PDB file of C-alpha atoms in Angstrom:
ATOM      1  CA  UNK A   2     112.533-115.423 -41.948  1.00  0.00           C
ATOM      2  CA  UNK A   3     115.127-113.396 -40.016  1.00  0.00           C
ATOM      3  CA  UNK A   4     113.536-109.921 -38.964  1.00  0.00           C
ATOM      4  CA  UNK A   5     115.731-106.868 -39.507  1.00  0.00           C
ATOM      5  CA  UNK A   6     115.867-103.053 -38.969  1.00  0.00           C
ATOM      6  CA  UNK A   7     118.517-101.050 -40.604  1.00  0.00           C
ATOM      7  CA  UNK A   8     118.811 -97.694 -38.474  1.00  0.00           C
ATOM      8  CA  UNK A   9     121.551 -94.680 -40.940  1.00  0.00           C
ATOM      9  CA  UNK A  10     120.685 -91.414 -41.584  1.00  0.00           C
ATOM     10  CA  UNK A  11     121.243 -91.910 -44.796  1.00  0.00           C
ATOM     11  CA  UNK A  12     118.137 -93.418 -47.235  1.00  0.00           C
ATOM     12  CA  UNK A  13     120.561 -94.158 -49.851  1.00  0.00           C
ATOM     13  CA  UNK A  14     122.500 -96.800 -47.526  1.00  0.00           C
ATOM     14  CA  UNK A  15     119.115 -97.879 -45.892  1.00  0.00           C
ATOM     15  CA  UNK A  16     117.869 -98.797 -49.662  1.00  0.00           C
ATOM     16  CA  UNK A  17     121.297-100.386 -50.737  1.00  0.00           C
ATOM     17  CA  UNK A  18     121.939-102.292 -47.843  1.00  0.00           C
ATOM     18  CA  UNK A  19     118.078-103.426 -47.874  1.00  0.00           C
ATOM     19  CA  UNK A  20     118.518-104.821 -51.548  1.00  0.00           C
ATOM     20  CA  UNK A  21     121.542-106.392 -50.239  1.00  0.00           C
ATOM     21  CA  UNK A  22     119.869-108.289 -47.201  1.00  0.00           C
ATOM     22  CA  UNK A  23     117.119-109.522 -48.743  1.00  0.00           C
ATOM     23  CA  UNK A  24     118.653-111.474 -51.393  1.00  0.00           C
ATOM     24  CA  UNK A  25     119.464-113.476 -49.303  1.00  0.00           C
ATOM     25  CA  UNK A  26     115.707-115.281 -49.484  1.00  0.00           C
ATOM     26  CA  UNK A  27     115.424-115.444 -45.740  1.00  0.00           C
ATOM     27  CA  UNK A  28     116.031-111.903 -44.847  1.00  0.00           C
ATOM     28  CA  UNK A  29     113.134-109.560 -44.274  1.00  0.00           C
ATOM     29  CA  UNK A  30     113.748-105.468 -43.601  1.00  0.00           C
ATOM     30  CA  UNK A  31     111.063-104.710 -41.752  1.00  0.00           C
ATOM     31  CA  UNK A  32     111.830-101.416 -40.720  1.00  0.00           C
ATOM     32  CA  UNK A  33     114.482 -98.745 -41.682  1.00  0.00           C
ATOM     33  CA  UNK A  34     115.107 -95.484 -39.893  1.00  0.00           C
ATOM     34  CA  UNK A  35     117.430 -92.657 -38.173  1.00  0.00           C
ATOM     35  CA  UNK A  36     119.057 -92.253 -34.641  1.00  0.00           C
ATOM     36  CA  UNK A  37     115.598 -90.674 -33.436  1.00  0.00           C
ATOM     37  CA  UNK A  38     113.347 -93.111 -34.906  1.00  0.00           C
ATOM     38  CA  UNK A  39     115.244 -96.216 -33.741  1.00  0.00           C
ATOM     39  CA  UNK A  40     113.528 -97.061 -30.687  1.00  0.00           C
ATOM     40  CA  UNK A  41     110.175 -96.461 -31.412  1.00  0.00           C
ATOM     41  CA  UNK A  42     110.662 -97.979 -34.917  1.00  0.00           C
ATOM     42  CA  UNK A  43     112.493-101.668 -33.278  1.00  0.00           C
ATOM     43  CA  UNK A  44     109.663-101.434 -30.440  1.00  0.00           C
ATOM     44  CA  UNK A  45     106.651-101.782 -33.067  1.00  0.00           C
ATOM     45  CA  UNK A  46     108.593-104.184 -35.478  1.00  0.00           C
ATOM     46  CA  UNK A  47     110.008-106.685 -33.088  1.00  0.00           C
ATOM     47  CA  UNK A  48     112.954-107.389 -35.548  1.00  0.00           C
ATOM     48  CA  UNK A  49     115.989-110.417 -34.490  1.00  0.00           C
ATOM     49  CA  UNK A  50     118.783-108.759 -35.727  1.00  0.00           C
ATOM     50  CA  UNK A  51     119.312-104.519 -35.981  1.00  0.00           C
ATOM     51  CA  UNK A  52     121.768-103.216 -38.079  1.00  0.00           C
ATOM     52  CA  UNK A  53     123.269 -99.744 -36.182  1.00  0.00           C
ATOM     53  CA  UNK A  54     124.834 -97.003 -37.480  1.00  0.00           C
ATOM     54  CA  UNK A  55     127.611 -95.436 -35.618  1.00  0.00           C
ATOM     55  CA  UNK A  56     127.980 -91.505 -36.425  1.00  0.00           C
ATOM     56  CA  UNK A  57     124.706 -90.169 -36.945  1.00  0.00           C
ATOM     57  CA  UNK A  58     123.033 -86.333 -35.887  1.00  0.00           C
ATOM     58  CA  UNK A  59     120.995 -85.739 -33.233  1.00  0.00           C
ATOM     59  CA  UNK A  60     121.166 -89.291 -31.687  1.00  0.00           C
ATOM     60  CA  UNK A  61     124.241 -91.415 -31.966  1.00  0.00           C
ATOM     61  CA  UNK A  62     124.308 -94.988 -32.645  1.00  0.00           C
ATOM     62  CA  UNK A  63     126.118 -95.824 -29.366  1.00  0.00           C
ATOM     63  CA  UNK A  64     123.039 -94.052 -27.164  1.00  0.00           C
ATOM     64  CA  UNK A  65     120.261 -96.215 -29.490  1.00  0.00           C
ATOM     65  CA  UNK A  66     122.800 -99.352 -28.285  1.00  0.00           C
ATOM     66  CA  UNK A  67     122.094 -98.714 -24.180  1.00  0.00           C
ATOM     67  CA  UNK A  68     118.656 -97.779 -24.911  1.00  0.00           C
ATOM     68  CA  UNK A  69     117.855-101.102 -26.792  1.00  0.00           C
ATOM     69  CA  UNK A  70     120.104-102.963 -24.459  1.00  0.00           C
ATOM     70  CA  UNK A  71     118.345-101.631 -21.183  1.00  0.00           C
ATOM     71  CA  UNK A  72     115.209-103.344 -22.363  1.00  0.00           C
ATOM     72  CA  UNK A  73     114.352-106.567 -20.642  1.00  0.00           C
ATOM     73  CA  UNK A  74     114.206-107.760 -24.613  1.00  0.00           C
ATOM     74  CA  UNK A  75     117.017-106.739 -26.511  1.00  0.00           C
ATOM     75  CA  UNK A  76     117.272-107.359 -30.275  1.00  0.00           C
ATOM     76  CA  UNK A  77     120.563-108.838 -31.414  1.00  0.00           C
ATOM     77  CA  UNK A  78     122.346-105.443 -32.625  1.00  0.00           C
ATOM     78  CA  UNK A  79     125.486-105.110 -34.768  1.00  0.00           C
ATOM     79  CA  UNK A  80     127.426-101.941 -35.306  1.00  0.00           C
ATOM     80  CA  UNK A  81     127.642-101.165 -39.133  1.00  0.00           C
ATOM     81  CA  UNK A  82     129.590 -98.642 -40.013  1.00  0.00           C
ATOM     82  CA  UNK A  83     132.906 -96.731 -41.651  1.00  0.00           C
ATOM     83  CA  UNK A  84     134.567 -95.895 -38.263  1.00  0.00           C
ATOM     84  CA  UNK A  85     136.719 -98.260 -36.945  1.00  0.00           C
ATOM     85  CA  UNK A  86     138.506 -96.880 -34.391  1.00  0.00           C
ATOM     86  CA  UNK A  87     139.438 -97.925 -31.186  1.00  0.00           C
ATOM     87  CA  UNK A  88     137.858 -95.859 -29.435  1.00  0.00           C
ATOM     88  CA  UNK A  89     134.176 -96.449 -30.902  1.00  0.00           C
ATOM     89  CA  UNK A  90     135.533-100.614 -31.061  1.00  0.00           C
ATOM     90  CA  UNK A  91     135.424-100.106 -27.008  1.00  0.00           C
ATOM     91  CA  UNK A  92     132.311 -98.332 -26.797  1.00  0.00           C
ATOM     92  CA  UNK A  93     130.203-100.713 -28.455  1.00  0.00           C
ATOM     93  CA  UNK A  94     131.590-103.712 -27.564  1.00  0.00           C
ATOM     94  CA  UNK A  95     131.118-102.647 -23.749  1.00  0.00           C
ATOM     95  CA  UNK A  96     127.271-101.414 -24.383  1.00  0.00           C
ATOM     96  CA  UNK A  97     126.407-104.937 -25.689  1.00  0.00           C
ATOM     97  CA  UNK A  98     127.059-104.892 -29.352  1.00  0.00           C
ATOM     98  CA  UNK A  99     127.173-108.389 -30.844  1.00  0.00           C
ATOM     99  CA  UNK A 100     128.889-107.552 -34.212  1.00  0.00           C
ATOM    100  CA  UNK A 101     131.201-104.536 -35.654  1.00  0.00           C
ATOM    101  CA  UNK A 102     131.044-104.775 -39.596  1.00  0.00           C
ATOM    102  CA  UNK A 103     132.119-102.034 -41.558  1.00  0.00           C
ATOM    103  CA  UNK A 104     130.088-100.550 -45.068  1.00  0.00           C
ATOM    104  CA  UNK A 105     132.918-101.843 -47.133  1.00  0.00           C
ATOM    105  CA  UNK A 106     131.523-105.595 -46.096  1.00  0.00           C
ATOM    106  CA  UNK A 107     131.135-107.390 -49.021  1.00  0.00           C
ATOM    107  CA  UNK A 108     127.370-108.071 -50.160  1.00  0.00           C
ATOM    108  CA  UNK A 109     127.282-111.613 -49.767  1.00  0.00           C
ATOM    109  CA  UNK A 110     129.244-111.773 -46.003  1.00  0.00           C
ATOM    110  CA  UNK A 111     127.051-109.348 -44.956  1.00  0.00           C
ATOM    111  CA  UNK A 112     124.148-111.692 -45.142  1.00  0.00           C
ATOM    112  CA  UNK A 113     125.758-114.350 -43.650  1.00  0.00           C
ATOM    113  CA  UNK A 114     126.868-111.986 -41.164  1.00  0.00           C
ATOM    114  CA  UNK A 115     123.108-111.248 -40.191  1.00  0.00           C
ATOM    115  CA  UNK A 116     122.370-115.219 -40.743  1.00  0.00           C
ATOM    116  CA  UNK A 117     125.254-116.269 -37.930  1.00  0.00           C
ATOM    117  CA  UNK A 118     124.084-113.013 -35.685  1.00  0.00           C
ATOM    118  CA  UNK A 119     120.171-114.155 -35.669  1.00  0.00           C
ATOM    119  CA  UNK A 120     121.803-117.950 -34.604  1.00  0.00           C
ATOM    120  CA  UNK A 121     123.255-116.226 -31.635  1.00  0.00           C
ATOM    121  CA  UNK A 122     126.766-115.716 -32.370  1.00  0.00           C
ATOM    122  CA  UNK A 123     128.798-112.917 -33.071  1.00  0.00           C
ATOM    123  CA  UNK A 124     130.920-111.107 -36.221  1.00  0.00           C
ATOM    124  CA  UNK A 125     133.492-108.990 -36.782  1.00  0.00           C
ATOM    125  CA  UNK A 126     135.308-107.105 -40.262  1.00  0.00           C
ATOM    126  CA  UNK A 127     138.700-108.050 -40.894  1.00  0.00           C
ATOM    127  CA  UNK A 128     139.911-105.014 -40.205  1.00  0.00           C
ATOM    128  CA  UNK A 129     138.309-105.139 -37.127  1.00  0.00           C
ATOM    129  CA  UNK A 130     139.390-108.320 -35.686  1.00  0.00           C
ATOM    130  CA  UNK A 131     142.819-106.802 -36.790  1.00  0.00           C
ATOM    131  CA  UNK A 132     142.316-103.809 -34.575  1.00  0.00           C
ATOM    132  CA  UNK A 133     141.302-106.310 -31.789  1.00  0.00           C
ATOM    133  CA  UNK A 134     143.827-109.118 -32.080  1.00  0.00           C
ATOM    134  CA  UNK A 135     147.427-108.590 -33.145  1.00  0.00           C
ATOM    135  CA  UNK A 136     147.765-112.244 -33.799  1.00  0.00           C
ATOM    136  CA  UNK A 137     151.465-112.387 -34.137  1.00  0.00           C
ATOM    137  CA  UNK A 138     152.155-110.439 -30.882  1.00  0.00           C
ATOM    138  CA  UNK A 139     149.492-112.516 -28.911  1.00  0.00           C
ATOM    139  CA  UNK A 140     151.188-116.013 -30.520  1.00  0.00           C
ATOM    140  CA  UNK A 141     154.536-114.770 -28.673  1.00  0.00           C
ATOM    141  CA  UNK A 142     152.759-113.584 -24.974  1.00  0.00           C
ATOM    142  CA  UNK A 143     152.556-116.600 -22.947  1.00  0.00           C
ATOM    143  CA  UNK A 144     148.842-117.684 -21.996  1.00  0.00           C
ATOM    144  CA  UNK A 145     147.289-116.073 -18.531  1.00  0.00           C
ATOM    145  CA  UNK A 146     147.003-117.539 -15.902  1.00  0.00           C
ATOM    146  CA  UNK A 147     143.366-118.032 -15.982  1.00  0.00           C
ATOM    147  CA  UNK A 148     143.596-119.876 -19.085  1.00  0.00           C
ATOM    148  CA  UNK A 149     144.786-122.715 -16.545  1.00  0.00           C
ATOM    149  CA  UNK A 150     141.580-122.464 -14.283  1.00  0.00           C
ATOM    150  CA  UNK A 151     140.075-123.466 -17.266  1.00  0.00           C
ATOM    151  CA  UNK A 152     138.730-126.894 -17.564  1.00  0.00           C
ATOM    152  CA  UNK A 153     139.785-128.518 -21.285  1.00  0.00           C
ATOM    153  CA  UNK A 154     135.630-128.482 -22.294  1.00  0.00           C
ATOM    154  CA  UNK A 155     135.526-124.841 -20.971  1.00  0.00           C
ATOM    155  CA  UNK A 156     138.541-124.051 -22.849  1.00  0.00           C
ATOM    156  CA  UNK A 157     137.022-125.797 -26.042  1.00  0.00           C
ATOM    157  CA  UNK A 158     133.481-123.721 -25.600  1.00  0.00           C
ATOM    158  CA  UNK A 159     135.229-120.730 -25.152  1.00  0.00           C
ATOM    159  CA  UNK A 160     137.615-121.062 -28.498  1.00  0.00           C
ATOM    160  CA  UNK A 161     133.996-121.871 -30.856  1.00  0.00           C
ATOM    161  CA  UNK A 162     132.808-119.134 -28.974  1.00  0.00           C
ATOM    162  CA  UNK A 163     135.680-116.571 -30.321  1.00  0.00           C
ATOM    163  CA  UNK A 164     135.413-118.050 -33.548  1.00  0.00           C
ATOM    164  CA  UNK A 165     131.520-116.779 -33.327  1.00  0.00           C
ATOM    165  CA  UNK A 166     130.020-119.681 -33.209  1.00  0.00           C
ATOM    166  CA  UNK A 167     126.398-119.382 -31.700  1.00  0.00           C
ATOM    167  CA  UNK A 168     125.292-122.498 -29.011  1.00  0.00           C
ATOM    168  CA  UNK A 169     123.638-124.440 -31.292  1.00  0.00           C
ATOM    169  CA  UNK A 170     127.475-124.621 -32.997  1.00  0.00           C
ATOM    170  CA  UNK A 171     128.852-125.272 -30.826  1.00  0.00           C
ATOM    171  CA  UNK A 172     126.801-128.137 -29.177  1.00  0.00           C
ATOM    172  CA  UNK A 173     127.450-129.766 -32.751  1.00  0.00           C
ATOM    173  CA  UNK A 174     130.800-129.503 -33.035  1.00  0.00           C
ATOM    174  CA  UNK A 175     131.803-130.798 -29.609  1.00  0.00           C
ATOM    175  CA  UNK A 176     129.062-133.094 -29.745  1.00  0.00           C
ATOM    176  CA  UNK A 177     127.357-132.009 -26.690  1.00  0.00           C
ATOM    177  CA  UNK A 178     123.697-130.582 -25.677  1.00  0.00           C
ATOM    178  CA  UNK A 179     122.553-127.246 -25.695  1.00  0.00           C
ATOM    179  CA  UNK A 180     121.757-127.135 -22.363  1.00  0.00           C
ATOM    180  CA  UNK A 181     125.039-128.507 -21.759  1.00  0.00           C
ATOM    181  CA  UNK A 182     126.567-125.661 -23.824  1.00  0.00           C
ATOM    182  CA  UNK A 183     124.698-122.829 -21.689  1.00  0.00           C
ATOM    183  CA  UNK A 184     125.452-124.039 -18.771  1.00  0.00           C
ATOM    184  CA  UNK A 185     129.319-123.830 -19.947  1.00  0.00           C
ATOM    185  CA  UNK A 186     128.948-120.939 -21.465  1.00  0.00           C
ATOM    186  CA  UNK A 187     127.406-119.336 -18.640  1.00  0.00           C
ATOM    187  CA  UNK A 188     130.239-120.436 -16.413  1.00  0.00           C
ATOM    188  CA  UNK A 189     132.883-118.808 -18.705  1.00  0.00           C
ATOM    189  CA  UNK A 190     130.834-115.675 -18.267  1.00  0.00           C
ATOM    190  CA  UNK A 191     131.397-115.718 -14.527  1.00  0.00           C
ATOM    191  CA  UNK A 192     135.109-117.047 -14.719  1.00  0.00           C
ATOM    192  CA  UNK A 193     136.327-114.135 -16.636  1.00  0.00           C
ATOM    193  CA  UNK A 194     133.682-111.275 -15.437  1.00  0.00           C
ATOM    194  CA  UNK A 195     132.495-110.640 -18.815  1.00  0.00           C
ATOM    195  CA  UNK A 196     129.257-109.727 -19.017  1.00  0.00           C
ATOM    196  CA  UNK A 197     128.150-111.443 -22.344  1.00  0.00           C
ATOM    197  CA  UNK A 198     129.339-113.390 -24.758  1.00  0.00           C
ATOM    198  CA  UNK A 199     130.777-110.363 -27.056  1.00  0.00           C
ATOM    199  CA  UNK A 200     133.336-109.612 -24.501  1.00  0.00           C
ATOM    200  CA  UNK A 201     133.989-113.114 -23.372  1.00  0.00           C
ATOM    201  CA  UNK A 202     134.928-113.803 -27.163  1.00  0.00           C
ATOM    202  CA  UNK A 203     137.771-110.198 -26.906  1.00  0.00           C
ATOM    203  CA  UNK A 204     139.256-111.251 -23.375  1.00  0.00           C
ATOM    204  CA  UNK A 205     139.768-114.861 -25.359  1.00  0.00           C
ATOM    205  CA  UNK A 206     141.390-113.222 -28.719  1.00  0.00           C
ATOM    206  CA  UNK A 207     143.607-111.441 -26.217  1.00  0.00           C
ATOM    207  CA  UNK A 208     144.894-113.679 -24.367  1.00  0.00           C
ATOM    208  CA  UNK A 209     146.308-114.970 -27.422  1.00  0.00           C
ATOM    209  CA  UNK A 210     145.281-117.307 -30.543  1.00  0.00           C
ATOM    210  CA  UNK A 211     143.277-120.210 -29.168  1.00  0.00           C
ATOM    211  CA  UNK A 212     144.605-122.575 -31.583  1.00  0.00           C
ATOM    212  CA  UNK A 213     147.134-122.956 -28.521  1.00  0.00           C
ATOM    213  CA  UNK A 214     144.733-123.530 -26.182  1.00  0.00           C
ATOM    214  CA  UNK A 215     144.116-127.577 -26.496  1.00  0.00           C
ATOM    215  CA  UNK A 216     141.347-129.480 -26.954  1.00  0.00           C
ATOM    216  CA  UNK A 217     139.614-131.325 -24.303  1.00  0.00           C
TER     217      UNK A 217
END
């Protein structure tokens, strides 16, 4: 079962978007709470995946992101919210957020959202991949120029990984190992000074689609 805590400040959403989760069958909400309560609340229930609330009183979802992520144990944490502005896009994406879904997700995405997110990869709304990507101006910039430092496997690994494809993915669909997969994927992290995988995947969507890129 995939372990998840829903932190809103509203109990309306936390019961709605608990129903929704565990319909799934594999999805248990073991924990639901505000800004204040997150931390104490994902300490005691050890859950994989957190679902995190943006815009909420007293303590903001972007403050219970560093927290968590300053642990030496981080849960996997996606924003879920209505904002979608740039400027909260940035924020969370820099603290460590895996995922940016908004409320408007459709039921049965946002489980697979939280199935994909507990494998280890990442997800994004439309809209916000949108606000992320303009995919017609990127298909007319020219690639950078460390695209070509690149090898043609490292180019591969980092196109599943845009797509938000977690390791184990990956490793499948280029028919490699795991290990083999980390250690490229580690690599990547180093050649572009990203400092996970979240913002490995946006420095890829901008340097434009990765359709374009090859295939090793």
């Amino acid at each position: 079962m995939i372990r998840v805590v829903i932190v809103d400040d509203e109990t309306l959403i936390q019961t709605g978007l608990s129903m929704i989760l565990r319909s799934g069958g594999d999805i248990e909400v073991v924990g639901t709470g505000d800004g204040v309560q997150a931390v104490g609340l994902i300490e005691r229930t050890r859950p994989d995946v957190v679902l995190l609330d943006i815009r909420m009183p007293k303590v903001d979802g972007l403050s219970v992101l560093r927290r968590l992520r300053a642990q030496a144990d981080p849960p996997v944490v996606a924003m879920l919210t209505t904002f979608d502005t740039d400027e909260f896009i940035t924020r969370a994406l820099r603290s460590g957020a895996a995922g940016y879904l908004l409320k408007d997700t459709d039921p049965e995405q946002l489980v697979q959202a939280v199935r994909l997110l507990a494998s280890g990869g990442t997800t994004f709304s439309a809209a916000v991949t949108h606000r992320m990507v303009d995919a017609r101006a990127e298909a007319e910039r020219p690639l950078p120029a460390w695209v070509e430092g690149l090898t043609a496997r490292e180019r591969d690994v980092l196109g599943l990984l845009a797509e938000g494809c977690s390791n184990a993915e990956i490793a499948e669909r280029l028919h490699l190992g795991l290990g083999t997969v980390k250690d490229h994927v580690s690599v990547l992290l180093d050649k572009l000074d990203a400092a996970n995988r979240v913002q490995a995947a946006v420095i890829a969507h901008r340097a434009g689609p990765v359709e374009m890129w090859g295939r090793g």
